Short mmCIF file of C-alpha atoms in Angstrom, two decimals:
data_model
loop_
_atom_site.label_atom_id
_atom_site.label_comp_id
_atom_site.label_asym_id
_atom_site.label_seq_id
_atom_site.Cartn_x
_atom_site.Cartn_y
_atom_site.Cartn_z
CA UNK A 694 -59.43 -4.04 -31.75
CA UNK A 695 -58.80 -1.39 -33.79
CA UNK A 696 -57.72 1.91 -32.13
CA UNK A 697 -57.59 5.35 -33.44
CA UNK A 698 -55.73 7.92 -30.98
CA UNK A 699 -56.39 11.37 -31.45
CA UNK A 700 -53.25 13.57 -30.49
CA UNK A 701 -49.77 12.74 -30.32
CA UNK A 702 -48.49 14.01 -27.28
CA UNK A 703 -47.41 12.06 -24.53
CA UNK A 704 -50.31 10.86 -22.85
CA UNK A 705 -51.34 9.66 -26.30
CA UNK A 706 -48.05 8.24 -27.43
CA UNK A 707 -47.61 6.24 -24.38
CA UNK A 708 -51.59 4.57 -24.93
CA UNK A 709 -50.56 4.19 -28.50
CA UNK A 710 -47.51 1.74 -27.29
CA UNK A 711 -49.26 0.39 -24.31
CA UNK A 712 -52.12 -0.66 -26.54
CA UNK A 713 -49.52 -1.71 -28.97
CA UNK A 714 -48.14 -4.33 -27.03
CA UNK A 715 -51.49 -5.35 -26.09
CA UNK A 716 -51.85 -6.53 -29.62
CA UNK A 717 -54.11 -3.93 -30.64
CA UNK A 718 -54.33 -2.36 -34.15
CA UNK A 719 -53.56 1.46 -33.54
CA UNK A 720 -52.60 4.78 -35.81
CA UNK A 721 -52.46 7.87 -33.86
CA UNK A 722 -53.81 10.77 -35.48
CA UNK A 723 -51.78 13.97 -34.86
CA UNK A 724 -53.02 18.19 -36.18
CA UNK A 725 -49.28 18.70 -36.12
CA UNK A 726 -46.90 18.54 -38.81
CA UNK A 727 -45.05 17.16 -36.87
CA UNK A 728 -43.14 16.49 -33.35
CA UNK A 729 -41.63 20.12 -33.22
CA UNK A 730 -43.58 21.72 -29.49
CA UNK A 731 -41.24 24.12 -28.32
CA UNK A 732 -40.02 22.54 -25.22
CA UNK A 733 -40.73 22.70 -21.87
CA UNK A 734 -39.72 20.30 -18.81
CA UNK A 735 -41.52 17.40 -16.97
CA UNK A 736 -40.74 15.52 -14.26
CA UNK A 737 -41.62 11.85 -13.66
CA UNK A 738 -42.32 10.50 -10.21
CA UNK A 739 -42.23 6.23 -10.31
CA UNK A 740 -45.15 6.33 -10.95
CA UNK A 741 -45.08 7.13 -14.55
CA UNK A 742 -41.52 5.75 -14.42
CA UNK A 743 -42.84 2.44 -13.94
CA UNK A 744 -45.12 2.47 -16.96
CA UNK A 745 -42.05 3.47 -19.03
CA UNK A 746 -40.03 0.85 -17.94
CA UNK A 747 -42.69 -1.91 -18.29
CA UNK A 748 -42.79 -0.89 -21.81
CA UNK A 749 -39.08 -1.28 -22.40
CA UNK A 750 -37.98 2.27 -22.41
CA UNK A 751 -35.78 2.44 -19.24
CA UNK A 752 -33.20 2.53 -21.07
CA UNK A 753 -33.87 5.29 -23.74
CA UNK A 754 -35.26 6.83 -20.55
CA UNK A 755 -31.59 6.90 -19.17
CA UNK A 756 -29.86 8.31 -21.92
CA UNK A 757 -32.19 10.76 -22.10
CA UNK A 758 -33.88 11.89 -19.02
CA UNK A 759 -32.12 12.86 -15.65
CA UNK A 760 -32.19 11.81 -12.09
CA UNK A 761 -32.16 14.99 -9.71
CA UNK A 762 -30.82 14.20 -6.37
CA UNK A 763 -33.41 15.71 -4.18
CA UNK A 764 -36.27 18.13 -3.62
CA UNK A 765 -35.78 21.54 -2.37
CA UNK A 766 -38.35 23.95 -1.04
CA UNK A 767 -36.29 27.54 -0.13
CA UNK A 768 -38.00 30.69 1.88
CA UNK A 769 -38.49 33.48 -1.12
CA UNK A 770 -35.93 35.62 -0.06
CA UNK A 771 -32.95 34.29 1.59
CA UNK A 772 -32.86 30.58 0.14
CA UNK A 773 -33.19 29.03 3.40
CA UNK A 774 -34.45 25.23 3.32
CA UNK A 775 -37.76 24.59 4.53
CA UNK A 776 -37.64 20.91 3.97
CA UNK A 777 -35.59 18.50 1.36
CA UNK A 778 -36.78 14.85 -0.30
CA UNK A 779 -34.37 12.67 -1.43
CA UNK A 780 -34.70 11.78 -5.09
CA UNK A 781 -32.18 9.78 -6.80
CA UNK A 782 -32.13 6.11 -5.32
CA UNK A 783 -34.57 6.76 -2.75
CA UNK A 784 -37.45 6.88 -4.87
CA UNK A 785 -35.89 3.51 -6.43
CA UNK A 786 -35.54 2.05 -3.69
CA UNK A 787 -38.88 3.18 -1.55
CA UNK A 788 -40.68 2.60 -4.94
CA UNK A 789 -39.32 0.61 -7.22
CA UNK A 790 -38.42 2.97 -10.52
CA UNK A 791 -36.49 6.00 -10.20
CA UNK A 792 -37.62 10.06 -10.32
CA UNK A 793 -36.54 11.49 -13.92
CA UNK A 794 -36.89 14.87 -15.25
CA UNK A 795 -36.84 15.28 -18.78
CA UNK A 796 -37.37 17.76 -21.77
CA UNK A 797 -40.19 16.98 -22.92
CA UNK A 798 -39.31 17.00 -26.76
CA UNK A 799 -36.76 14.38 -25.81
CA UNK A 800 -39.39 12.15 -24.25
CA UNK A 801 -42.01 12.59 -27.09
CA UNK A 802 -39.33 11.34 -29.12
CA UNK A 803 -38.10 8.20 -26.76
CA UNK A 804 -41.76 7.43 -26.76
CA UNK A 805 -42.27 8.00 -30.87
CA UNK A 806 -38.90 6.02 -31.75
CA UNK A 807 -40.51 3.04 -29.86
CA UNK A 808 -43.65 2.96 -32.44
CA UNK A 809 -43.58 1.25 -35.57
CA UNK A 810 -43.15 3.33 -38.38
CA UNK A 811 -46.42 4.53 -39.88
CA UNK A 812 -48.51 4.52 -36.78
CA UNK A 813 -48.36 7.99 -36.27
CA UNK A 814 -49.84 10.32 -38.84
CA UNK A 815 -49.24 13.94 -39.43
CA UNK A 816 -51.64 17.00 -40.22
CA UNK A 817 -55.06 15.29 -39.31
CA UNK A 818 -57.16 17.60 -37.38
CA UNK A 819 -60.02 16.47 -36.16
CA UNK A 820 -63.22 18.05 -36.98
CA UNK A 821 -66.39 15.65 -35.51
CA UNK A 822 -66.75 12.47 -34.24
CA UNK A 823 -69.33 10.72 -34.27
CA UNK A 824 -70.18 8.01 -31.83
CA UNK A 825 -73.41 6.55 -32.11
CA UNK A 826 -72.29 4.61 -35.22
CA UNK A 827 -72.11 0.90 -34.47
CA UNK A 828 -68.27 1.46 -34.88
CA UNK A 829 -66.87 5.14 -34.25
CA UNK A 830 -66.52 7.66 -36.92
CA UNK A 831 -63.39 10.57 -37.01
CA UNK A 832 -64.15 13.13 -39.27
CA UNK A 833 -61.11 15.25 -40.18
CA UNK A 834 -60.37 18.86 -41.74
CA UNK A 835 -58.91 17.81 -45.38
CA UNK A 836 -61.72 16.04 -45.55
CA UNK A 837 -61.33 12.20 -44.56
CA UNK A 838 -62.71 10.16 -42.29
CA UNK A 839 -61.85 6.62 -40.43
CA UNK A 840 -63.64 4.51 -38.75
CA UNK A 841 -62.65 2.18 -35.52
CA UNK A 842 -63.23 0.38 -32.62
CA UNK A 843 -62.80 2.35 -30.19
CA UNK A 844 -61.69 6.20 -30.24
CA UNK A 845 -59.47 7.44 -27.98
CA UNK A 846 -59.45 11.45 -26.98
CA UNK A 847 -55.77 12.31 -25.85
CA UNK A 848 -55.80 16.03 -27.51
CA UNK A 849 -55.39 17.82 -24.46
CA UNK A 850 -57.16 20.68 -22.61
CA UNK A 851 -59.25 21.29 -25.85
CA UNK A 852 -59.93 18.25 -26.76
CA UNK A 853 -62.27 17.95 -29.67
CA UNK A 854 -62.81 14.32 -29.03
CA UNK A 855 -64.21 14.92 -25.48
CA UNK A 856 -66.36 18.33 -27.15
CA UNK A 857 -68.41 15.79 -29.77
CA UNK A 858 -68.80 12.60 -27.41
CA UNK A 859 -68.93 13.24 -22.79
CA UNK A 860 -69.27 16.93 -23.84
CA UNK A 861 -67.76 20.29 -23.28
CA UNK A 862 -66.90 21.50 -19.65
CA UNK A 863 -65.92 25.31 -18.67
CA UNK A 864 -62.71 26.00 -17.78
CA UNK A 865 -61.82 27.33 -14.60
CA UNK A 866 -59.11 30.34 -14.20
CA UNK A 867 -56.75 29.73 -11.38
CA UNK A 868 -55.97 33.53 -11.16
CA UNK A 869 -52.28 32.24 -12.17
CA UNK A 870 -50.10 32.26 -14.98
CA UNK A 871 -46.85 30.72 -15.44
CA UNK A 872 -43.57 32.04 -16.98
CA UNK A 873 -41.60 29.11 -18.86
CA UNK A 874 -37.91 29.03 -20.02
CA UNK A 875 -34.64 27.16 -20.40
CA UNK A 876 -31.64 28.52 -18.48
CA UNK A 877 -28.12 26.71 -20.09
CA UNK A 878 -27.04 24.06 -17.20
CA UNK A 879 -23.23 25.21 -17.60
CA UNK A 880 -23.88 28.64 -16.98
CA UNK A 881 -24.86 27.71 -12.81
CA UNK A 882 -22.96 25.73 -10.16
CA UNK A 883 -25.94 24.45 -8.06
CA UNK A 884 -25.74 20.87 -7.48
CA UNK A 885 -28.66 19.65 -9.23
CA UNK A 886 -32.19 19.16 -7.84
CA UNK A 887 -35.77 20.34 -8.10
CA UNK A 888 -35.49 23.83 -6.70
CA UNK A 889 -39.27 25.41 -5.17
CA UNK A 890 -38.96 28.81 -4.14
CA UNK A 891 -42.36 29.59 -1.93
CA UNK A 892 -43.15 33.10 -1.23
CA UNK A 893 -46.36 35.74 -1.16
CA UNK A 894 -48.40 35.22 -4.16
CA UNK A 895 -46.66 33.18 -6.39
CA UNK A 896 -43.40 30.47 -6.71
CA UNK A 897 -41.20 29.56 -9.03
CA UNK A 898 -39.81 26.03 -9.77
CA UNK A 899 -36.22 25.16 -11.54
CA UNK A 900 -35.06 21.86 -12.26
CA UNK A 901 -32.01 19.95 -14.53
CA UNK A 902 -33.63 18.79 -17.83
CA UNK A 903 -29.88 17.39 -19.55
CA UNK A 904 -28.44 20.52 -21.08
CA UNK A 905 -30.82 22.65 -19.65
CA UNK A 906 -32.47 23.76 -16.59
CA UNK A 907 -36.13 24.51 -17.10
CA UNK A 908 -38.09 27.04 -14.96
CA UNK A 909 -41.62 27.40 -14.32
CA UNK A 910 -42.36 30.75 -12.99
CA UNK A 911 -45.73 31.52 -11.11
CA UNK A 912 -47.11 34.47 -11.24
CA UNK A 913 -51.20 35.73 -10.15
CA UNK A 914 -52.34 37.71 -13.33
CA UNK A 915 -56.29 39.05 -13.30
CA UNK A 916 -56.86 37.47 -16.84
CA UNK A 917 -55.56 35.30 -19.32
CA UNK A 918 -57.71 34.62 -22.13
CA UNK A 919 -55.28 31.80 -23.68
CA UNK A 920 -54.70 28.08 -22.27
CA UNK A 921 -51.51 27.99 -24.01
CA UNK A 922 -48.14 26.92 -24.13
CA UNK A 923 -46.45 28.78 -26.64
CA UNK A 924 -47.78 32.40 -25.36
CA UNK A 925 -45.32 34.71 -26.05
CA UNK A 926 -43.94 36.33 -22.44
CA UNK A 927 -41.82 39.55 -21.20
CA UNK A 928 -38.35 38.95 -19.87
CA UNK A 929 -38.47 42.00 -18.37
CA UNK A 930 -41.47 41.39 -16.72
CA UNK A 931 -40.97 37.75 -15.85
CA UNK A 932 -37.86 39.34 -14.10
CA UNK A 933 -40.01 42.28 -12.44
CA UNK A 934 -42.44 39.97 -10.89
CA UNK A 935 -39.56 38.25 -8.82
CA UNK A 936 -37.32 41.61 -7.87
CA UNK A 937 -36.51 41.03 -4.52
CA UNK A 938 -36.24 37.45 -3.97
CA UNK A 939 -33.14 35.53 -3.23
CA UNK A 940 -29.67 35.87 -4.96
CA UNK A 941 -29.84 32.72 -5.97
CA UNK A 942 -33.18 32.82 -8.12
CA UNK A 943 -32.56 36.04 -9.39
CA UNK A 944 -29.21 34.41 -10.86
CA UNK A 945 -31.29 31.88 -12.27
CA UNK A 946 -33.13 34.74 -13.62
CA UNK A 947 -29.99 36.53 -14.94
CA UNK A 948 -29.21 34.34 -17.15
CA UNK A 949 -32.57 33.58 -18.94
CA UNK A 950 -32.63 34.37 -22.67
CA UNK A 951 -35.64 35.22 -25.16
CA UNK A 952 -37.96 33.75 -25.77
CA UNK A 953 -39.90 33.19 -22.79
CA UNK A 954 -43.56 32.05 -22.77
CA UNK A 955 -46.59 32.83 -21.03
CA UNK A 956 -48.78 30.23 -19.85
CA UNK A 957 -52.48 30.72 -18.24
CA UNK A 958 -53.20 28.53 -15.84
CA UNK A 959 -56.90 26.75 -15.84
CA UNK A 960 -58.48 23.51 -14.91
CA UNK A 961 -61.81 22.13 -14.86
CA UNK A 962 -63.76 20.40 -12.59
CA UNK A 963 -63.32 16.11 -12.23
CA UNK A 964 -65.32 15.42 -15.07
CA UNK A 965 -68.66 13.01 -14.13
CA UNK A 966 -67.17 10.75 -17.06
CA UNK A 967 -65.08 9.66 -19.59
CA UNK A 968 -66.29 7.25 -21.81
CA UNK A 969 -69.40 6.50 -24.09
CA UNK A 970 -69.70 2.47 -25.07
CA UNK A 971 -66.76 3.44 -27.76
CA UNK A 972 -64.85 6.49 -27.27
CA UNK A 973 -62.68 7.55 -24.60
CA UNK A 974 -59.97 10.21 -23.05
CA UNK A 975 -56.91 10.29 -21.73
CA UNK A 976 -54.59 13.19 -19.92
CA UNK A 977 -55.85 16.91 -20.44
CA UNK A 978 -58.58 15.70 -22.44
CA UNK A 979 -59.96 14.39 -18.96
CA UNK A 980 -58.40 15.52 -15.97
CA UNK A 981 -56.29 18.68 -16.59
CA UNK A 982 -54.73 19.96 -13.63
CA UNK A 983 -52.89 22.75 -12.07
CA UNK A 984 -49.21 21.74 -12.29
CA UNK A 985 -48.46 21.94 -8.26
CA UNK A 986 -47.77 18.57 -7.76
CA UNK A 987 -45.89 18.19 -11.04
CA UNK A 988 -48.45 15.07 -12.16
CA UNK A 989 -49.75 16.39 -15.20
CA UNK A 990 -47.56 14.09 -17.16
CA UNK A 991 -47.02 11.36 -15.43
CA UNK A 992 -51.12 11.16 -15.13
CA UNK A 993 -51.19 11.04 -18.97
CA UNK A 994 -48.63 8.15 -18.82
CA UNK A 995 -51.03 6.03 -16.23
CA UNK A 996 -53.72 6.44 -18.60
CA UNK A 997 -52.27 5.03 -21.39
CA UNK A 998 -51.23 1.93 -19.05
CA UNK A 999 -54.54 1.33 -17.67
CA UNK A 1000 -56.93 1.89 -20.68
CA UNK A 1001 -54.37 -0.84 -22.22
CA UNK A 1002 -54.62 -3.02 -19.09
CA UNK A 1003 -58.52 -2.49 -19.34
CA UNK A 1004 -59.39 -3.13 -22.58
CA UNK A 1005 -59.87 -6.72 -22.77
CA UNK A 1006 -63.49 -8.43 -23.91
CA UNK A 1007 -66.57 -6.61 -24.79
CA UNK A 1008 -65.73 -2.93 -25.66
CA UNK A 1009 -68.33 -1.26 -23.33
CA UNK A 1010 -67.62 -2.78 -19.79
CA UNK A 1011 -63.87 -2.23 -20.15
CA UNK A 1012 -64.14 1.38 -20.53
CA UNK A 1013 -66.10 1.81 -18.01
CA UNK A 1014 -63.59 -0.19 -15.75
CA UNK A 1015 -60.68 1.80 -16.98
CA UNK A 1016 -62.45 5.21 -16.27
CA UNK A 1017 -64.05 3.37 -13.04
CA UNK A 1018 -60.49 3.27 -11.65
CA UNK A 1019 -58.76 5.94 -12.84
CA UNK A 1020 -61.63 8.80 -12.33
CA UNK A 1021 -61.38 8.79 -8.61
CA UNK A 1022 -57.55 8.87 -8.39
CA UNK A 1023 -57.15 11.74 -11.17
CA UNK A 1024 -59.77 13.67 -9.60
CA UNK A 1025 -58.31 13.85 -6.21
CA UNK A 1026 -55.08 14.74 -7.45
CA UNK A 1027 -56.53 17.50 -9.80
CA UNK A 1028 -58.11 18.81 -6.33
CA UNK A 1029 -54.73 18.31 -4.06
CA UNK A 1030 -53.11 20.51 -7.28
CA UNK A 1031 -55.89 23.54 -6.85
CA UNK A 1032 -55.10 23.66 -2.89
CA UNK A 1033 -51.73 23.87 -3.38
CA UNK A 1034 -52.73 27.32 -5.23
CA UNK A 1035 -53.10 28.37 -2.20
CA UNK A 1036 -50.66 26.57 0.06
CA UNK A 1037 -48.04 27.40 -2.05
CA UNK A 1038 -49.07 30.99 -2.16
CA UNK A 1039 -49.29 32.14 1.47
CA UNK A 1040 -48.03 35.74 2.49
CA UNK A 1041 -45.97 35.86 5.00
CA UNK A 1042 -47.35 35.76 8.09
CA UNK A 1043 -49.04 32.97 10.86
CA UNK A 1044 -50.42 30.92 8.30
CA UNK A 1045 -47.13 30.70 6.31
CA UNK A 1046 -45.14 29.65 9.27
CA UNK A 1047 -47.79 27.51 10.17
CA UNK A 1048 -46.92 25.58 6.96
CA UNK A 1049 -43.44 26.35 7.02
CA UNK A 1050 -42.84 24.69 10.43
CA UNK A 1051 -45.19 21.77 9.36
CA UNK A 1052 -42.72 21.42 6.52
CA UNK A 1053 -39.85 21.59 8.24
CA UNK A 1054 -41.04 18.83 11.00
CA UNK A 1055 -41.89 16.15 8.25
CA UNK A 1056 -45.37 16.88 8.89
CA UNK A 1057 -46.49 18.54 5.73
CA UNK A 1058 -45.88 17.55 1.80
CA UNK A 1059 -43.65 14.68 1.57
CA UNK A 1060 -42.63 11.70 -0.04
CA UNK A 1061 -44.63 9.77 2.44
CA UNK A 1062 -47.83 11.79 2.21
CA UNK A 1063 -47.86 11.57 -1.87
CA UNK A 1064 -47.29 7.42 -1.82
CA UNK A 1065 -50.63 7.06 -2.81
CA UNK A 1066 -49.29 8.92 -5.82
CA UNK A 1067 -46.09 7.75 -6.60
CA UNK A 1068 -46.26 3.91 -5.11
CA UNK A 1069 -49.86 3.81 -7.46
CA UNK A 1070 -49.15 0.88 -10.62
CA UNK A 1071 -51.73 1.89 -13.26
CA UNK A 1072 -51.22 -1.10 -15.42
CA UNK A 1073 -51.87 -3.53 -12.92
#
């Protein structure tokens, strides 16, 4: 078939190779100029690992990604450890592919340098699409159009391919926002793991991305009007919001460095589908989620495995089996993410030591309790 892919990000880059190897016919379509997102960290559970690997990237993924050795979450203001997972070879060895975390420019361009030259195209935003042609037709803003197969939406939380074809769905505010920025890996002596500091109201997350430690700082905020990444922030108040925590985060803190960006946090509800007989999404476009089980990602990545894995015969019945399987996972994950808004969140008091006890006996979040997450093989 022939496949266009709308968005080159990595949900879409990853469906583009997956579909690839297939032996499908695919250019992915990309408003860009090009791969230049300011970056930001992701982390990869084996379950998006996997995917990687199966399509011959482990070792790109190696040189350029890095394996944390555990887990951490710390009590806001004195560090203490609630509970710790063990990351590097446990999650290879309980799962079969390793737990990376990566930044993300780095990955978009392992997963680009795997594409044939060509595939990906530059400055095409798309402005309509229009399904109920016997074949698809992408309309774009210099004024082209292509036709295809089968259209695939993987231009995120906006998506304009999901807007023109399942339609439009309201956003929902989480009353959060999140802080994002780099901290210089030399400049801090922690050994290196995923770091979760949980305290009244908000949390903030650190982990090793290579040269770099990235930070996601959460923080409640009564309105954002912007879902975006590239939100210009406040140091000073980034640094405000977390004035009395622990020594150790407010080093972290110390040594961030303009710029720092704002990010409002929103979601929508599990979509009631995906697909028409010839279009289709994948990632944000579908299922964005709150990023408190750090799946956003690695959700993308299983799409682009399993829409490959699914589309096989006529056109029509394998959508519907790849959005068949993939709904009900995606959604319940989306929901686990919005409780952890609140779990995550607690002030202190019975209900937080409730949770922090549960943590700290094994009998809360785990890497046993998230299997069906990270032991899940989309391209099966």
């Amino acid at each position: 078939m022939r496949v266009i892919v709308v968005g080159g990000g990595i949900g879409g880059l990853t469906a583009a190779l997956a579909l690839l190897r297939a032996g499908h016919e695919v250019r992915v379509d990309e408003r860009a100029a090009g791969f230049g997102e300011i970056g930001a960290g992701v982390q990869l559970g084996p379950n998006a690992t996997r995917v990687l690997h199966g399509l011959g990237l482990d070792a790109a993924l190696r040189r350029n990604a890095f394996s944390p050795v555990a887990t951490r979450f710390l009590r806001w203001e004195d560090d203490t450890v609630l509970t710790e997972w063990p990351l590097a070879g446990h999650m290879e060895a309980r799962f079969g592919a390793p737990y990376y975390t990566v930044y993300r420019p780095n990955l978009i361009t392992v997963l680009a340098a795997a594409l044939p030259a060509g595939v990906v195209c530059f400055g095409k935003a798309v402005t309509a699409v229009e399904s109920w042609h016997p074949r698809p037709l992408v309309r774009f803003a210099d004024g082209t159009a292509e036709t295809a197969d089968v259209v695939v939406g993987a231009d995120g939380i906006h998506s304009a391919v999901r807007g023109a074809t399942v339609a439009e769905t309201a956003a929902r505010f989480s009353g959060m926002c999140a802080y994002r920025a780099l901290v210089p890996a030399d400049a801090l002596s922690a050994e290196p793991a995923v770091r979760v500091w949980l305290g009244p109201n908000r949390h903030l997350v650190a982990y090793p991305v290579g040269r770099f430690v990235n930070l996601v700082c959460v923080v409640p905020a009564t309105d954002w009007p912007e879902e975006s990444w590239t939100a210009p922030g406040s140091l000073a108040e980034l640094r405000a919001a977390f004035r009395g925590w622990s020594r150790e985060l407010n080093d972290l803190l110390d040594h961030v460095r303009e710029p720092v960006y704002r990010w409002g946090l929103y979601d929508r509800e599990p979509l009631p589908r995906w697909s028409t007989a010839t279009t289709t999404l994948v990632g944000d476009a579908c299922h964005p989620m709150l990023p408190f089980l750090a799946q956003g990602g690695a959700q993308a990545i299983e799409d682009g495995a399993a829409l490959a894995a699914a589309l096989d015969g006529d056109l029509a019945p394998a959508l519907a089996r790849y959005e068949a399987r993939r709904r009900p996972h995606t959604a319940r994950i989306q929901r686990r993410s919005w409780d952890n808004n609140v779990d995550y969140h607690l002030p202190d008091g019975p209900a937080q030591r409730r949770r922090d006890a549960a943590l700290a006996a094994g009998e809360g979040m785990n890497v046993e309790s998230l299997s069906w997450i990270y032991g899940n093989d989309a391209g099966r």
